[in-house]
XYZ file of C-alpha atoms in Angstrom:
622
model
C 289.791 126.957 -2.398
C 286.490 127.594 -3.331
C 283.060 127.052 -2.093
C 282.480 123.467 -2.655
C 286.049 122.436 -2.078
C 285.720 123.830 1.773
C 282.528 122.195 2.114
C 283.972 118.912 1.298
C 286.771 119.147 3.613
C 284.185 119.790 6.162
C 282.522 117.079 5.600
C 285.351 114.661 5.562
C 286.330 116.303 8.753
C 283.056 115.743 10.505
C 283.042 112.107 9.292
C 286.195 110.688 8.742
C 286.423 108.908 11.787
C 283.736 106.887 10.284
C 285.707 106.103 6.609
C 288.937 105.576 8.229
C 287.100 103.429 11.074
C 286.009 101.251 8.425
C 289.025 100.735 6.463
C 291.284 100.096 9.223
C 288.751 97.658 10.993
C 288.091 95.898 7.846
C 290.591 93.697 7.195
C 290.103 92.025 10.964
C 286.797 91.423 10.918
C 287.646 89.565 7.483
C 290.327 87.986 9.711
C 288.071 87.044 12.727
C 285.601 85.552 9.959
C 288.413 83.374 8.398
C 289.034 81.934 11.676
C 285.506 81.547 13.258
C 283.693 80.387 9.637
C 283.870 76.972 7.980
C 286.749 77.310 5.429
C 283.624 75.733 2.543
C 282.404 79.380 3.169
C 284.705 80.895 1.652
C 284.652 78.949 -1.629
C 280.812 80.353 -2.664
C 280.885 82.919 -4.988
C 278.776 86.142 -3.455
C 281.122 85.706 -0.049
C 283.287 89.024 -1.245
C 279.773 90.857 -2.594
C 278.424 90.065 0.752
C 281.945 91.280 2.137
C 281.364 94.766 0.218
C 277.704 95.030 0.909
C 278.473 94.293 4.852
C 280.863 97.396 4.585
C 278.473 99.655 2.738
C 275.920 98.931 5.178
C 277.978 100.158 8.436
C 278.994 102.936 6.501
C 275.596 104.374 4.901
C 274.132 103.592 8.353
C 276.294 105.924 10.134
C 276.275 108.124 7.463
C 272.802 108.779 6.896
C 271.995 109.213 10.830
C 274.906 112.001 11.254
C 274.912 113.783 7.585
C 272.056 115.922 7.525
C 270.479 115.023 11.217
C 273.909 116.070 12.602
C 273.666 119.869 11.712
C 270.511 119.762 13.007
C 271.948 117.979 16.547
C 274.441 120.335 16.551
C 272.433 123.668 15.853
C 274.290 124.563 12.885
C 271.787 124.265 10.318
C 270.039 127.789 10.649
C 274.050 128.808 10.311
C 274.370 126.920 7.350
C 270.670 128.736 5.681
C 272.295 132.092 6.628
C 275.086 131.771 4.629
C 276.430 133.607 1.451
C 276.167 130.755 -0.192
C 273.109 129.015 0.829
C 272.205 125.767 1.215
C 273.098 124.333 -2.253
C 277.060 124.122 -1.619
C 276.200 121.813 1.367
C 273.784 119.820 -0.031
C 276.096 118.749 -2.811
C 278.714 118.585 -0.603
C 277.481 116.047 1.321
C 276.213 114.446 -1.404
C 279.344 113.623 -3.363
C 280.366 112.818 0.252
C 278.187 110.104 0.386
C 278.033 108.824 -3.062
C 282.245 108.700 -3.020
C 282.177 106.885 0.893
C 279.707 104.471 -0.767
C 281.760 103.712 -3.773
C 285.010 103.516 -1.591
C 283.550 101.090 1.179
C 281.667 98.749 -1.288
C 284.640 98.350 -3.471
C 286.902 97.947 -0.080
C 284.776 95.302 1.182
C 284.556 93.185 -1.694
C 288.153 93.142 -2.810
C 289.380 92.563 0.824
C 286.780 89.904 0.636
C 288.157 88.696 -2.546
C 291.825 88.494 -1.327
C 290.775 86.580 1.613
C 288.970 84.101 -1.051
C 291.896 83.797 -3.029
C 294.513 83.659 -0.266
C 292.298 80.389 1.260
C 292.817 78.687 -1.686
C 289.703 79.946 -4.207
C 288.962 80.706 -7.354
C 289.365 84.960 -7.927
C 285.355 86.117 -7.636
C 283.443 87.742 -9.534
C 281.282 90.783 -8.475
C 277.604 89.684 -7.784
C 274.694 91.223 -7.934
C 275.140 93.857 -10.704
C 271.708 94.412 -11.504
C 271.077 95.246 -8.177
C 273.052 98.468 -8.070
C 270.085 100.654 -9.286
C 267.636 99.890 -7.002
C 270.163 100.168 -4.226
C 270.974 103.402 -5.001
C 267.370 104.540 -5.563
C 267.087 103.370 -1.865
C 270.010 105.223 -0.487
C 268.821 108.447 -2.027
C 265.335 108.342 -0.921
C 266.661 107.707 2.557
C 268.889 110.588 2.567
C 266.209 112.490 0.785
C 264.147 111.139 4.425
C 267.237 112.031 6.448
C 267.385 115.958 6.021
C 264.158 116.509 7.497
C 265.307 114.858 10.952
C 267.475 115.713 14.040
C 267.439 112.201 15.055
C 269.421 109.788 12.792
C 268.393 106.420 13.898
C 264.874 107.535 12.554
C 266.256 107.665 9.199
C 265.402 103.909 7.780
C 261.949 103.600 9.849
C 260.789 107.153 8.572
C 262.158 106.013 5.241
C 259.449 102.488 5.294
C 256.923 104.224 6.873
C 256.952 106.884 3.735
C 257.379 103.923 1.010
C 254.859 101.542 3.001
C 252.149 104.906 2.449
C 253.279 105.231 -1.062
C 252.784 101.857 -1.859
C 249.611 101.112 0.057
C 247.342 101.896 -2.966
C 249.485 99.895 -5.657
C 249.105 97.071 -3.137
C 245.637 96.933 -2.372
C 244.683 97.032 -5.973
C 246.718 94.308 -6.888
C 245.512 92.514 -3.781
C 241.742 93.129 -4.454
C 242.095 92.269 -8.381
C 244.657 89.383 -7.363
C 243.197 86.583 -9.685
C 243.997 88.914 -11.880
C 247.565 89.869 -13.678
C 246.730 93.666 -13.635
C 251.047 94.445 -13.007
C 251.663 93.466 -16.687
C 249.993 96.615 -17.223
C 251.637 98.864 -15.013
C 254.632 100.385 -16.176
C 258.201 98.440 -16.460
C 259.461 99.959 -13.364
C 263.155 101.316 -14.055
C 265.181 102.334 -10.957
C 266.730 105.174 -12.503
C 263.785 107.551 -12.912
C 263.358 106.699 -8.985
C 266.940 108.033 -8.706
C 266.161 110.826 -10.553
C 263.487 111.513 -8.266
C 265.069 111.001 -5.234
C 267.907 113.388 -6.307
C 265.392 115.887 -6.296
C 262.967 115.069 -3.670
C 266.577 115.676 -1.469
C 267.243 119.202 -3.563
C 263.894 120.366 -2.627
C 263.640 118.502 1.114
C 266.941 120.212 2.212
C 267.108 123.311 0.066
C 263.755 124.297 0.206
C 262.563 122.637 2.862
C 265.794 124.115 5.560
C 265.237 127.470 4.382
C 264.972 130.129 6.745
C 265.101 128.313 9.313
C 262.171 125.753 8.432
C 261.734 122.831 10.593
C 261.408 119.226 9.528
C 257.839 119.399 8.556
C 258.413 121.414 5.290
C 261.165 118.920 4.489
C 259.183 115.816 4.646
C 256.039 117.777 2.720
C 258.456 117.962 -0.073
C 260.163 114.715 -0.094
C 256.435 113.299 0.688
C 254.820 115.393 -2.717
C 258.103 114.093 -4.955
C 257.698 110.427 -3.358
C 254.093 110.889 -4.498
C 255.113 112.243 -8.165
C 257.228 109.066 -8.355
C 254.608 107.029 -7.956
C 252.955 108.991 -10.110
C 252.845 107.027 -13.594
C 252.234 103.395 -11.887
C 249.098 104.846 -10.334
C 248.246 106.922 -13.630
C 248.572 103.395 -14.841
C 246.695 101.199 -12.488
C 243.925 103.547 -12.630
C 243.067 103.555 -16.046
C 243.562 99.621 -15.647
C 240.869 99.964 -12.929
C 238.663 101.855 -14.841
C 238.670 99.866 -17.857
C 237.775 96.803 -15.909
C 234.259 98.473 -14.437
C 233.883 100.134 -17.621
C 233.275 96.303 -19.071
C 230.842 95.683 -17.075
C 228.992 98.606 -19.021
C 230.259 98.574 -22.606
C 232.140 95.339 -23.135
C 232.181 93.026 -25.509
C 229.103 90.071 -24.772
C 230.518 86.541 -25.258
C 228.721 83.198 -24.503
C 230.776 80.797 -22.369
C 228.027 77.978 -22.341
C 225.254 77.147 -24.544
C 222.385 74.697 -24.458
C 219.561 74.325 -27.079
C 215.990 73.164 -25.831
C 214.299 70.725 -27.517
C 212.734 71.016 -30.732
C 215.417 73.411 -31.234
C 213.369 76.288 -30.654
C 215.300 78.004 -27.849
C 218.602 78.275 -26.678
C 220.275 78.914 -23.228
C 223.232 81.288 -22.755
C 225.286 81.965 -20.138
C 226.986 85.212 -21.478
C 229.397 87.673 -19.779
C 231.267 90.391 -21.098
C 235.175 90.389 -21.521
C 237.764 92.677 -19.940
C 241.096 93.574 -21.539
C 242.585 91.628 -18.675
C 243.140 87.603 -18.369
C 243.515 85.667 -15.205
C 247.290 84.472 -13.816
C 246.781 81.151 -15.660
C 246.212 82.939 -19.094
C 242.386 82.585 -19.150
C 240.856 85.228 -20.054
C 238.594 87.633 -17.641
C 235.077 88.431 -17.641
C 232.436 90.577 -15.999
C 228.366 90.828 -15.445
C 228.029 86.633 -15.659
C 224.237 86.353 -16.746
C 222.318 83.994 -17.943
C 219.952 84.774 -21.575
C 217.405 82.643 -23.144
C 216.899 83.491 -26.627
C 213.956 82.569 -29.075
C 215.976 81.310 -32.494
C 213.130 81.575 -34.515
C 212.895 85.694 -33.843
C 216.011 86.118 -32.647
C 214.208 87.684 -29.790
C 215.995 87.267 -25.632
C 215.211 87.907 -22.189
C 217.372 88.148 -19.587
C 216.888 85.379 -16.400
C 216.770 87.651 -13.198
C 219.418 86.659 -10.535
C 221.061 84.057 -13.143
C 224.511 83.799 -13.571
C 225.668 80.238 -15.159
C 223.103 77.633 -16.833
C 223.298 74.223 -16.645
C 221.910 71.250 -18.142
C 221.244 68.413 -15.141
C 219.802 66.188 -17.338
C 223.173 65.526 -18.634
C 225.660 67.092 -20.366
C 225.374 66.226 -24.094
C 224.724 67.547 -27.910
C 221.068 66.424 -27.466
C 218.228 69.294 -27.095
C 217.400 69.480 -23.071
C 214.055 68.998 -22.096
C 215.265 71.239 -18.596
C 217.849 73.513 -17.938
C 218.916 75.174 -14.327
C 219.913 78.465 -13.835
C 222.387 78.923 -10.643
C 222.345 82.318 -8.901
C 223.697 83.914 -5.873
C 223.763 81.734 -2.675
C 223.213 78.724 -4.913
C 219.744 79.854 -5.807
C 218.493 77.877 -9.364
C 215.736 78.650 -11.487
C 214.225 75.471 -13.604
C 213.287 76.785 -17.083
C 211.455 74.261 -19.782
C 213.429 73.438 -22.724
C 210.691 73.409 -25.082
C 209.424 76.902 -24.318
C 212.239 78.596 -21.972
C 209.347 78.930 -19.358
C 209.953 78.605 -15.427
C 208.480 75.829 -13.742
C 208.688 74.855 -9.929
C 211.986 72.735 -8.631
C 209.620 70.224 -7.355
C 207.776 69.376 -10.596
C 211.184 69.965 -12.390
C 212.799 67.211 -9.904
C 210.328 64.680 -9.941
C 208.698 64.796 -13.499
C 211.522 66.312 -16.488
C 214.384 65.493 -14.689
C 214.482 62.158 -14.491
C 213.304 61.622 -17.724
C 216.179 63.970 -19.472
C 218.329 61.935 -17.441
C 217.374 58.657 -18.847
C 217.453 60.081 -22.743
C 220.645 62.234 -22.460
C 222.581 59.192 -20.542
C 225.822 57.303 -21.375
C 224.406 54.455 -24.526
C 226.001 50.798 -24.407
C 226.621 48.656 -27.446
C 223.019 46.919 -26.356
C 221.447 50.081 -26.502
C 220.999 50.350 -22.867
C 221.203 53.390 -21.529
C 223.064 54.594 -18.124
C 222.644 57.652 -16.140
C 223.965 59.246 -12.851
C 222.449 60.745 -9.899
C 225.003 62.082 -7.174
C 226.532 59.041 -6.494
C 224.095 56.701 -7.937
C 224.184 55.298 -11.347
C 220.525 54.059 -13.042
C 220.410 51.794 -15.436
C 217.305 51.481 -18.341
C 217.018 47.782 -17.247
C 216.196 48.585 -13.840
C 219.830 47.992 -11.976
C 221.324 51.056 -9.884
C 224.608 50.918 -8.629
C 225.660 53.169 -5.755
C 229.309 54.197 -5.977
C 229.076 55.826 -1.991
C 231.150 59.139 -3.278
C 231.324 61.475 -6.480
C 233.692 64.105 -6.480
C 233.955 66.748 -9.638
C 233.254 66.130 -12.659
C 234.403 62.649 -14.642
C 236.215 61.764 -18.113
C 235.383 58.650 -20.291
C 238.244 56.199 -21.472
C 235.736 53.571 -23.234
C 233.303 52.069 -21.205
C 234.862 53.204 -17.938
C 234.174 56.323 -16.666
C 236.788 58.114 -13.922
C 236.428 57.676 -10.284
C 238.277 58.601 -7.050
C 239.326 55.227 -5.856
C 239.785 54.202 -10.041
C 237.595 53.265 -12.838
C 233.713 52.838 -12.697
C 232.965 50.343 -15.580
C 229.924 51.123 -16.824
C 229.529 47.524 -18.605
C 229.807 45.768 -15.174
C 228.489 48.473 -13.331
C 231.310 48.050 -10.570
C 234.443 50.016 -9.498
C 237.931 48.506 -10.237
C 240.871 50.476 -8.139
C 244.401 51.261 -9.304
C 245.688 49.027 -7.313
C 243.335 45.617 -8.374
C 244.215 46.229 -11.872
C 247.368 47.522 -11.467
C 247.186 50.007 -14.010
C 246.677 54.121 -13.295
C 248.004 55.124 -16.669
C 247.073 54.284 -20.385
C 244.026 52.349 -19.477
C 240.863 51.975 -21.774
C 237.237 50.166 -20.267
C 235.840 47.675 -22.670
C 232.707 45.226 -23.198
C 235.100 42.214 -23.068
C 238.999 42.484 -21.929
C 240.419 46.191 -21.027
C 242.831 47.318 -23.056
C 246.094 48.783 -20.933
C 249.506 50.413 -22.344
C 252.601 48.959 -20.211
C 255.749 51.072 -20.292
C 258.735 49.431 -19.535
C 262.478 51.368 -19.783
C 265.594 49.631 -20.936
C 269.493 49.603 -19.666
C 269.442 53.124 -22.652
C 266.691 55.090 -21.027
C 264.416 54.342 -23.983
C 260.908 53.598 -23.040
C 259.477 50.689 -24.844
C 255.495 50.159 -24.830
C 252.888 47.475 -24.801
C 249.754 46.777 -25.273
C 248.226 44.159 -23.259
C 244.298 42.808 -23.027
C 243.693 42.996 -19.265
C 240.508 40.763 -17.593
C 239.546 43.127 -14.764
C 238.011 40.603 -12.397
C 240.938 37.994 -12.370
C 243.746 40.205 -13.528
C 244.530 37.902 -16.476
C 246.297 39.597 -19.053
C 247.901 38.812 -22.402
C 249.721 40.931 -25.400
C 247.597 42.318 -27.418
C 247.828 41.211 -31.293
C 248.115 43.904 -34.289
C 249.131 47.151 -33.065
C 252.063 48.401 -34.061
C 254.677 50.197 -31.754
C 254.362 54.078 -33.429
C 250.719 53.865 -33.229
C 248.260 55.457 -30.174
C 244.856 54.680 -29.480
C 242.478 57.737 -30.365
C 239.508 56.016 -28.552
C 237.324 52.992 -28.146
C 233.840 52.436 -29.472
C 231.356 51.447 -27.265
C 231.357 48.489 -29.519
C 235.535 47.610 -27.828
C 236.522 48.479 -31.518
C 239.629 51.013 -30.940
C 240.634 53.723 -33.332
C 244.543 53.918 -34.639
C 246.890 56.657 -35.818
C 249.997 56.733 -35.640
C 251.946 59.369 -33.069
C 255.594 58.972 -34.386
C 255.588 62.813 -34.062
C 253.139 64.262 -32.235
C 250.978 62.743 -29.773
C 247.428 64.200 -31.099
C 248.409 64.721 -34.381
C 247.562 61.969 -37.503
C 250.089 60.624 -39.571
C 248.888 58.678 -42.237
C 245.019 56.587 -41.973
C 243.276 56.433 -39.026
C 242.338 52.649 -38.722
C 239.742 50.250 -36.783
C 241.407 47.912 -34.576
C 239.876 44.862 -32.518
C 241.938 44.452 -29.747
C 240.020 40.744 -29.314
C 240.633 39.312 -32.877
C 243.698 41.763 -33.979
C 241.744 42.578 -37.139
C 242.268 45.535 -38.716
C 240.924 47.545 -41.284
C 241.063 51.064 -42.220
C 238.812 53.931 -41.275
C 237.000 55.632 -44.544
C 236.846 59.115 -44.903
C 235.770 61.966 -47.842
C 238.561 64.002 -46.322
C 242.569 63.861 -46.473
C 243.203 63.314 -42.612
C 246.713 63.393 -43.137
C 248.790 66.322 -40.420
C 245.105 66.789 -38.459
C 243.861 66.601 -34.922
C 241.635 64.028 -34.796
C 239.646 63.730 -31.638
C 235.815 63.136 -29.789
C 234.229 66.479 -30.048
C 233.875 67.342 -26.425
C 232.893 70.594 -25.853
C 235.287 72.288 -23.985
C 234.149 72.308 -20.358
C 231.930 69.594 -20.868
C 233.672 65.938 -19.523
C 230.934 64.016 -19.975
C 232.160 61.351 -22.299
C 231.581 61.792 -26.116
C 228.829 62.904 -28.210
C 226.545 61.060 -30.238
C 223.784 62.346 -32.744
C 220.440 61.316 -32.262
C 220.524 58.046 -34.302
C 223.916 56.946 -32.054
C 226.732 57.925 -34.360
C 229.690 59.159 -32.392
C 230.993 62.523 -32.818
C 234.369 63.485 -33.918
C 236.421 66.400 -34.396
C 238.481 66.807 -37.479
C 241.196 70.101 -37.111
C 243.814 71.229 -39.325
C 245.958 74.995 -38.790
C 243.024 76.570 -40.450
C 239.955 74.623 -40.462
C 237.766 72.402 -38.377
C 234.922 69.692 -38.860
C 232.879 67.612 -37.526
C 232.290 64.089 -38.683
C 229.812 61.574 -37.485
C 230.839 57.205 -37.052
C 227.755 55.059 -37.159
C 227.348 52.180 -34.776
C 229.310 49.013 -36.540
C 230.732 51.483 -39.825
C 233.146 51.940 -41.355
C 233.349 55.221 -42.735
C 232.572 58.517 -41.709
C 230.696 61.062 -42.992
C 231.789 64.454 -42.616
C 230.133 67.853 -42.267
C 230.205 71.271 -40.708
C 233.765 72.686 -41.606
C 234.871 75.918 -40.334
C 237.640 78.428 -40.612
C 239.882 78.427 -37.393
C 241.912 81.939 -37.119
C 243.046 81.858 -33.854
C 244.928 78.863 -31.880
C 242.916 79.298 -28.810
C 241.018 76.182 -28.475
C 238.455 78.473 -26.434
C 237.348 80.357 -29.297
C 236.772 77.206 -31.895
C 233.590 76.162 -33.294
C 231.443 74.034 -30.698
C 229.416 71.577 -31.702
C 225.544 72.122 -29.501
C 223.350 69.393 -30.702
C 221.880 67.505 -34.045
C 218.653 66.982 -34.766
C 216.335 64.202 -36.049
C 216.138 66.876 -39.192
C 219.591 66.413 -39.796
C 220.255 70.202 -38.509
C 223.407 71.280 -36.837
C 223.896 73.627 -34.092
C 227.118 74.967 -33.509
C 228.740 77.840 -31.260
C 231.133 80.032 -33.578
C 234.107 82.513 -32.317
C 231.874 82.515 -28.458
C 229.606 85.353 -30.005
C 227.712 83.668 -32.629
C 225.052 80.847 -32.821
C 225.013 78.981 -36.431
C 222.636 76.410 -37.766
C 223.390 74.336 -41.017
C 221.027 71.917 -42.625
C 223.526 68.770 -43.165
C 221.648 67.224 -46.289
C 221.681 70.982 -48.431
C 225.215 72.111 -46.419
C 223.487 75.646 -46.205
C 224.652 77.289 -43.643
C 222.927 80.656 -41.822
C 223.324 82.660 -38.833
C 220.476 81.863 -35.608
C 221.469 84.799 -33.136
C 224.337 86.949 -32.366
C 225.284 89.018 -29.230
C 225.771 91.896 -30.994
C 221.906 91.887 -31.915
């Protein structure tokens, strides 16, 4: 017999009261579950993995508390350093000791589990919980690894969290202080098997090493402590160069603008600009660093920074005309009023009570009768002299028509009133109008099909009727401020225009179709909000709405006089990528027939539409 051979049977002599404890007690504690459990228990699949794992647990349990802290109980591990043979022939005695008891009770448990499955009438299970193998044994080994450092067993599994809970503290707090953040996508795909690996040694050198010569427990746990630490090793190699990257952005990274504004007389423009990170946020935005806020002179191409700013605004509303004031927000809602004319600060009080109100008034929502509508808080002014108080505003608002959205419903801005949900009894496909609203009513059939239709709703009575010459595949883009509503069909894709675009009166049925220079045939056609910005549509400066016009590769813009037909097109640009964040953003026309636009969030372009000439303003990388 040689060496390893007598160190096995002296292991299975120590211990096999334990092994053949378990197998003979097994099968009654099966038996007392059979008759104390509800027989429906037996019918769910993991009962014979839990049956196996219950078994394993007793016996890695006892195990680990006796294997290595026995000798040490006992006084026999300074005998077992002394010996010819050292401390190698135990240690992998005792560890194909344990790895064979584990093997033996977990396939034990779950076939007797299995048998009593079958025998009670189920189906022959399956073994569960495959996967989880691995990272089971990585755990066993690290806590026998913990185990030959101690002369106390039932500190095995509390020494053994303690040591992963210290381990693990700085992976933790980094993803808990960058938590907005998805910085474990970076860290390595942890694998169970190099922990194994690990382990297995952290064990060699804890109990060969570490037992030596008599060497108490604190040499064993600085070894299994330093391997536990190499272990770790690559995830924090990994996290910190994640770490590092993200305050190296704030130094070097790329600039990007994530809101313009252009001052009147199109002289200046208003940046809030940040720099981007490699990382994006859990929702799949991406990050950015060093918010600040730059005001740059397009005529040189020159820019100062705005101490203390970090976002700018435009109070007097939020459209692609030229602001007369802009506000810069800063830390512990601090705000700066710059001039839009010359970028200059001014004083919150004269900005308040003089600009303001009249940026307001010209940037406000425009009616069919040219009147114009503004907000305050919760206050809406109108240019004949009427203000409507709403008594809350929450957020920020979208446009359907004439109405514009509100907590309790719809604030139509025709009537200058609120109608709720429940008055018009409508909270879905519902567009404000001059006259009669015009509302979608779904309705499902015996088949589970859902069958639509339009109806022309009277929001103060609650008269409705079905609406005439509309046809079932088509969608309603938008409505004019005129009522008119634009067409396209949606047979396949909600946003997405198949065949003409056409110009609908939901009060006469009349129909005719909408003009266009350009094939608008597989394209996105949409207002051209400005992402970010929900302030209704845009309009140029003589009242023409603003559309969108998108394709997989390009984009325009195209303009719809008040009461036309036909529009006219302009400003189209080369889309690479699919992120709607990084398209082309239309900032404001001018009187001059000059376009603004923000290109690829790095780049501010200006195109004369009569000549189509194109040329750059600023840059970030200026």
């Amino acid at each position: 017999m040689n060496t390893l051979s007598r160190y096995l049977w002296k292991e299975w002599r120590d211990h096999r009261a334990i092994v053949l404890g378990l197998l003979l007690a097994w099968p009654l504690i099966l038996a007392l579950a059979a008759a104390a459990l509800p027989g429906k228990t037996f019918t769910h699949a993991w009962f014979a993995t839990l049956s196996g794992a219950a078994m394993l647990s007793i016996f890695v349990f006892a195990a680990c508390t006796d294997l290595f802290p026995g000798e040490s109980r006992r006084g026999t591990m300074r005998l077992l350093s002394r010996l010819p043979a050292g401390l190698r022939a135990p240690l992998f005695a005792k560890f194909a000791f344990f790895a064979l008891g584990c093997a033996l009770t977990l396939g034990v448990g779950w076939f007797g589990g299995a048998v009593l499955v079958r025998w009670l009438g189920g189906a022959w299970p399956v073994f569960e919980g495959v996967v989880l193998i691995p990272w089971l044994a990585a755990i066993l080994v690290w806590a026998l690894a913990v185990s030959c450092g101690l002369s106390r067993g039932v500190l095995t599994f509390p020494t053994t969290a303690v040591l992963g809970a210290l381990v693990l503290a700085p992976i933790v707090a980094v993803f808990y202080y960058f938590r907005h953040l998805e910085l474990e996508r970076h860290a390595i795909d942890a694998h169970p098997l190099p922990f194994v690996a690990v382990g297995c040694l952290a064990l060699y050198f804890g109990f060969v090493r570490g037992r030596r010569f008599g060497r108490g427990a604190l040499s064993s746990f600085c070894w299994v402590g330093g391997m536990a630490v190499v272990a770790a090793a690559p995830v924090y190699g990994s996290m910190a160069r994640d770490v590092v990257a993200l305050y190296a952005a704030e130094k070097s990274g790329e600039r990007v603008i994530l809101n313009a504004w252009i001052g009147e007389d199109a002289q200046m423009a208003f940046l809030s600009v940040a720099r981007k990170t490699p990382f994006d946020f859990r929702n799949g935005a991406p990050h950015f660093v060093d918010n600040h806020v730059v005001v740059v002179n397009l005529g040189t191409g020159a820019e100062r920074r705005v101490p203390g700013g970090s976002w700018v605004s435009a109070p007097g509303g939020h459209r692609p005309t030229f602001q007369a004031i802009l506000a810069v927000n800063g830390p512990g809602h601090a705000q700066t009023w710059l001039v839009g004319r010359t970028g200059a600060a001014i004083s919150q009080a004269d900005a308040i009570e003089t600009l303001l109100p009249a940026a307001r008034q010209r940037n406000g929502w425009m009616l069919a009768d040219g009147t114009r509508v503004w907000r305050d808080r919760a206050k809406f002014y109108y240019s004949d002299g009427r203000v409507v108080d709403v008594g809350v505003w929450t957020g920020g608002s979208t446009q359907r028509g004439t109405g514009i959205a509100h907590p309790k419903g719809t604030f139509d801005l025709v009537r200058g009133k609120i109608y709720t949900r429940k008055a018009i009894e409508f909270a879905g496909d519902t567009w404000a109008r001059p006259t009669r609203w015009l509302a979608r009513k779904a309705r499902r059939d015996k088949h589970g099909v859902m069958h639509y239709t339009w109806l022309l709703l009277d929001p103060d009575t609650g008269a409705r009727e079905p609406a005439h010459g509309i046809r079932a595949d088509e969608g309603v883009v938008t409505v004019l401020e005129d009522g008119r509503a634009l067409l396209q069909s949606r047979a396949e894709h909600p946003r997405i225009t198949r065949g003409p675009i056409t110009i609908w009166n939901p009060d006469t049925g009349a129909r005719i179709p909408l003009r266009c220079s350009v094939n608008m045939d597989g394209c996105r056609f949409q207002d051209a909000n400005s992402y970010g910005m929900r302030w209704g549509p845009k309009h140029a400066p003589d009242g023409a709405r603003i559309f969108q016009i998108m394709n997989e590769d390009h984009l325009m813009f195209a303009t719809l006089r008040p009461g036309a037909d036909e529009l006219t097109t302009y400003g189209a640009w080369a889309i690479a990528a699919r992120n709607y964040y990084d398209h082309p953003q239309l900032l404001g026309v001018t009187k001059r027939q000059e376009a603004y636009y923000l290109v690829e969030r790095n780049e501010i372009w200006v195109e004369d539409l009569t000549t189509k000439k194109r040329q750059r303003a600023w840059t970030t990388k200026n």
